[in-house]
Short mmCIF file of C-alpha atoms in Angstrom, two decimals:
data_model
loop_
_atom_site.label_atom_id
_atom_site.label_comp_id
_atom_site.label_asym_id
_atom_site.label_seq_id
_atom_site.Cartn_x
_atom_site.Cartn_y
_atom_site.Cartn_z
CA MET J 1 14.50 -6.07 5.35
CA THR J 2 12.05 -4.01 3.29
CA THR J 3 9.38 -6.07 1.52
CA ILE J 4 7.18 -5.31 -1.48
CA LYS J 5 3.52 -4.72 -2.11
CA PHE J 6 2.50 -4.80 -5.76
CA CYS J 7 -0.77 -2.89 -5.91
CA GLY J 8 -3.44 -2.05 -8.47
CA LEU J 9 -3.44 -5.59 -9.82
CA THR J 10 -6.13 -6.45 -12.35
CA LEU J 11 -4.82 -9.67 -13.90
CA PRO J 12 -4.16 -13.07 -12.28
CA ASP J 13 -0.90 -13.44 -14.24
CA ASP J 14 0.47 -10.27 -12.68
CA ALA J 15 -0.47 -11.45 -9.19
CA GLU J 16 1.17 -14.80 -9.83
CA PHE J 17 4.35 -13.10 -11.02
CA ALA J 18 4.36 -10.85 -7.94
CA VAL J 19 4.32 -13.99 -5.81
CA GLU J 20 7.20 -15.48 -7.82
CA LEU J 21 9.21 -12.31 -7.17
CA GLY J 22 8.79 -12.72 -3.42
CA ALA J 23 6.25 -9.97 -2.76
CA SER J 24 4.92 -9.86 0.79
CA HIS J 25 1.64 -8.22 -0.26
CA VAL J 26 -0.52 -7.96 -3.39
CA GLY J 27 -3.28 -5.41 -3.69
CA ALA J 28 -6.52 -4.82 -5.56
CA ILE J 29 -8.29 -1.47 -5.63
CA PHE J 30 -11.98 -0.98 -4.83
CA ALA J 31 -11.77 2.82 -4.51
CA GLU J 32 -12.25 5.24 -7.40
CA SER J 33 -9.31 4.57 -9.71
CA PRO J 34 -8.54 3.54 -13.30
CA ARG J 35 -7.35 0.31 -11.65
CA ARG J 36 -10.59 -0.34 -9.80
CA VAL J 37 -11.86 -3.93 -9.96
CA SER J 38 -15.10 -5.64 -9.02
CA GLU J 39 -15.27 -8.29 -6.34
CA ILE J 40 -15.59 -10.95 -9.04
CA ALA J 41 -12.52 -9.66 -10.87
CA ALA J 42 -10.56 -9.38 -7.62
CA LYS J 43 -11.39 -12.98 -6.75
CA ARG J 44 -9.80 -14.07 -10.03
CA VAL J 45 -6.77 -11.84 -9.42
CA PHE J 46 -6.18 -13.37 -5.98
CA GLU J 47 -6.65 -17.01 -7.08
CA PRO J 48 -2.90 -17.63 -7.72
CA VAL J 49 -1.94 -16.12 -4.35
CA GLY J 50 -1.05 -18.59 -1.62
CA SER J 51 -1.19 -18.20 2.13
CA SER J 52 2.36 -16.85 2.38
CA VAL J 53 1.43 -13.59 0.62
CA ARG J 54 -1.04 -11.16 2.15
CA ARG J 55 -4.02 -9.92 0.17
CA VAL J 56 -4.75 -6.21 0.44
CA GLY J 57 -7.93 -4.39 -0.55
CA VAL J 58 -7.77 -0.64 -1.10
CA PHE J 59 -10.95 1.25 -0.20
CA GLY J 60 -12.09 4.84 -0.42
CA ARG J 61 -15.41 6.18 0.84
CA SER J 62 -17.10 2.82 1.36
CA SER J 63 -18.99 2.31 4.60
CA ALA J 64 -17.52 0.11 7.32
CA PRO J 65 -20.03 -2.73 6.70
CA ALA J 66 -19.32 -2.62 2.95
CA VAL J 67 -15.56 -2.80 3.53
CA ALA J 68 -15.99 -5.70 5.96
CA SER J 69 -18.27 -7.55 3.55
CA THR J 70 -15.79 -7.33 0.66
CA ALA J 71 -12.85 -8.16 2.92
CA ASN J 72 -14.53 -11.29 4.23
CA LEU J 73 -15.76 -12.41 0.82
CA LEU J 74 -12.24 -12.18 -0.64
CA ARG J 75 -10.46 -13.34 2.52
CA LEU J 76 -8.39 -10.15 2.65
CA ASP J 77 -5.56 -10.00 5.16
CA VAL J 78 -5.43 -6.20 5.07
CA VAL J 79 -7.83 -3.38 4.30
CA GLN J 80 -6.15 -0.13 3.28
CA LEU J 81 -8.33 2.92 3.88
CA HIS J 82 -8.01 6.15 1.92
CA ARG J 83 -10.51 8.04 4.05
CA ALA J 84 -10.92 9.76 7.37
CA VAL J 85 -11.86 7.42 10.20
CA ASP J 86 -12.91 7.79 13.80
CA GLY J 87 -13.60 5.45 16.68
CA ALA J 88 -17.18 4.81 15.59
CA PHE J 89 -16.15 3.85 12.06
CA MET J 90 -13.37 1.59 13.29
CA GLY J 91 -15.68 -0.02 15.82
CA ARG J 92 -18.13 -0.93 13.07
CA LEU J 93 -15.33 -2.20 10.84
CA LYS J 94 -13.69 -4.31 13.54
CA ALA J 95 -17.07 -5.75 14.50
CA GLY J 96 -17.29 -7.34 11.06
CA TYR J 97 -13.65 -7.83 10.06
CA GLY J 98 -10.73 -9.28 12.00
CA GLY J 99 -7.78 -8.52 9.73
CA GLN J 100 -5.29 -5.68 9.66
CA VAL J 101 -6.14 -2.08 8.87
CA TRP J 102 -3.67 0.23 7.14
CA LEU J 103 -4.46 3.93 7.24
CA VAL J 104 -3.12 6.26 4.57
CA VAL J 105 -1.49 9.57 5.48
CA GLY J 106 -0.90 12.11 2.74
CA VAL J 107 2.56 13.65 2.81
CA GLY J 108 2.64 17.35 2.13
CA ASP J 109 3.70 19.60 4.98
CA VAL J 110 5.95 17.41 7.13
CA GLN J 111 4.70 18.60 10.51
CA ARG J 112 1.10 18.11 9.42
CA THR J 113 2.05 14.65 8.21
CA ILE J 114 3.47 13.73 11.61
CA ALA J 115 0.38 15.03 13.40
CA ASP J 116 -1.93 13.09 11.07
CA ALA J 117 0.13 9.92 11.44
CA HIS J 118 0.05 10.06 15.23
CA GLU J 119 -3.67 10.76 15.24
CA ARG J 120 -4.46 7.84 12.95
CA SER J 121 -2.03 5.45 14.61
CA GLN J 122 -4.52 4.83 17.42
CA PHE J 123 -6.77 3.05 14.92
CA ALA J 124 -4.19 1.43 12.64
CA ASP J 125 -2.05 -1.68 12.38
CA ALA J 126 0.27 0.21 10.00
CA ILE J 127 0.62 3.66 8.45
CA LEU J 128 0.99 4.09 4.69
CA LEU J 129 2.66 7.31 3.56
CA ASP J 130 1.70 8.53 0.10
CA THR J 131 2.22 11.81 -1.72
CA SER J 132 -0.49 14.42 -1.32
CA VAL J 133 -0.99 16.68 -4.35
CA ALA J 134 -3.63 19.43 -4.24
CA GLY J 135 -5.49 17.54 -1.53
CA SER J 136 -5.44 14.25 -3.43
CA THR J 137 -3.58 11.31 -1.89
CA GLY J 138 -2.83 8.10 -3.74
CA GLY J 139 -2.51 7.48 -7.45
CA THR J 140 -0.59 10.70 -8.05
CA GLY J 141 2.58 9.02 -9.32
CA LYS J 142 4.55 11.70 -7.46
CA THR J 143 7.29 11.18 -4.89
CA PHE J 144 7.80 13.15 -1.69
CA ASP J 145 10.91 14.19 0.23
CA TRP J 146 11.88 10.90 1.86
CA GLU J 147 14.81 12.30 3.82
CA SER J 148 12.76 15.12 5.43
CA ALA J 149 10.00 12.67 6.30
CA ALA J 150 12.48 10.19 7.73
CA ASP J 151 14.05 12.90 9.88
CA ALA J 152 10.63 13.97 11.16
CA PHE J 153 9.61 10.42 12.03
CA SER J 154 12.93 9.78 13.76
CA ARG J 155 12.19 12.74 16.06
CA GLU J 156 8.56 11.74 16.65
CA PRO J 157 8.46 7.99 16.01
CA ILE J 158 5.38 5.85 15.63
CA ASP J 159 5.45 2.32 16.97
CA LEU J 160 3.84 0.86 13.86
CA PRO J 161 5.09 -0.52 10.55
CA ILE J 162 5.48 2.13 7.85
CA ILE J 163 4.58 1.48 4.23
CA LEU J 164 6.09 3.86 1.68
CA ALA J 165 4.20 4.70 -1.51
CA GLY J 166 4.07 7.53 -4.01
CA GLY J 167 5.82 7.51 -7.38
CA LEU J 168 8.11 4.57 -6.68
CA ASN J 169 9.73 2.78 -9.62
CA PRO J 170 12.79 0.60 -10.29
CA ARG J 171 15.04 3.66 -10.69
CA ASN J 172 14.22 5.45 -7.43
CA VAL J 173 13.07 2.79 -4.96
CA GLY J 174 16.63 2.08 -3.81
CA ASN J 175 17.09 5.72 -2.84
CA ALA J 176 13.75 5.71 -1.04
CA ILE J 177 14.71 2.66 1.01
CA ARG J 178 18.12 4.03 1.91
CA ALA J 179 16.59 7.35 2.98
CA PHE J 180 13.57 6.08 4.91
CA HIS J 181 14.09 2.37 5.68
CA PRO J 182 10.37 1.51 5.43
CA ASP J 183 8.92 -1.85 6.35
CA VAL J 184 7.17 -2.17 2.97
CA VAL J 185 7.38 -0.32 -0.35
CA ASP J 186 4.17 -0.05 -2.37
CA VAL J 187 4.28 0.19 -6.16
CA SER J 188 1.59 0.40 -8.81
CA SER J 189 2.03 2.82 -11.75
CA GLY J 190 5.83 2.57 -11.57
CA VAL J 191 5.76 -0.96 -12.99
CA GLU J 192 2.95 -0.58 -15.54
CA THR J 193 2.53 -0.35 -19.29
CA SER J 194 -0.96 1.11 -18.76
CA PRO J 195 -3.23 1.50 -15.71
CA GLY J 196 -3.68 -1.91 -14.11
CA ILE J 197 -1.45 -3.75 -16.59
CA LYS J 198 1.93 -4.62 -15.13
CA ASP J 199 5.19 -4.92 -17.04
CA HIS J 200 6.92 -8.06 -15.78
CA ASN J 201 10.37 -6.76 -16.67
CA LEU J 202 9.73 -3.63 -14.60
CA MET J 203 8.33 -5.72 -11.75
CA ARG J 204 11.47 -7.84 -11.75
CA SER J 205 13.72 -4.77 -11.87
CA PHE J 206 11.78 -3.24 -8.97
CA ALA J 207 12.17 -6.39 -6.87
CA GLU J 208 15.89 -6.55 -7.63
CA ALA J 209 16.35 -2.90 -6.67
CA VAL J 210 14.49 -3.43 -3.38
CA HIS J 211 16.55 -6.48 -2.51
CA SER J 212 19.81 -4.72 -3.35
CA ALA J 213 18.97 -1.64 -1.24
CA SER J 214 17.67 -3.72 1.66
CA ILE J 215 20.85 -5.70 2.18
CA VAL J 216 23.23 -2.74 2.18
#
């Protein structure tokens, strides 16, 4: 069964509605983004979220101690890193933070994607695949070729959960699930009226589409 992460949340009401819809994860962004929130704002966003839903913080170029500090302050279950990491960075992060780490892999050239995913899997608890456009990964609102990626990963599998992101919305998420069968689908701009402001009708439609595709 594929579950849902609603990301880029900036309002407590949207987080509360995500929980009502059965989301497995809710996310706030601390990296450079029009949806970026402060720690104080994120604390308010996460207030309606109970223990059954995992809190995710999305980070960019922050140092390992800074990521750990924010993660501990907000009691994050997952930190999602949009940056290159190595053993030294992960050692510093794990020394200060005991939760899960998701590493983002930009999907462009499929073979390069597979190589990057395998390289990063040694440090990760899960791999998040997002569309890479002109060297930029995340926040592009663009999809990638799910079937080609699924075929590549079936030939060179990774023994980690896969989160699928990149341009997902209520109209296409069913096709993405049927093509790739990810563990989690990650949506932000596809259910918004403006950056960081979610449309509850679109959120509901997205959840219904995920549920319908997951039980086929």
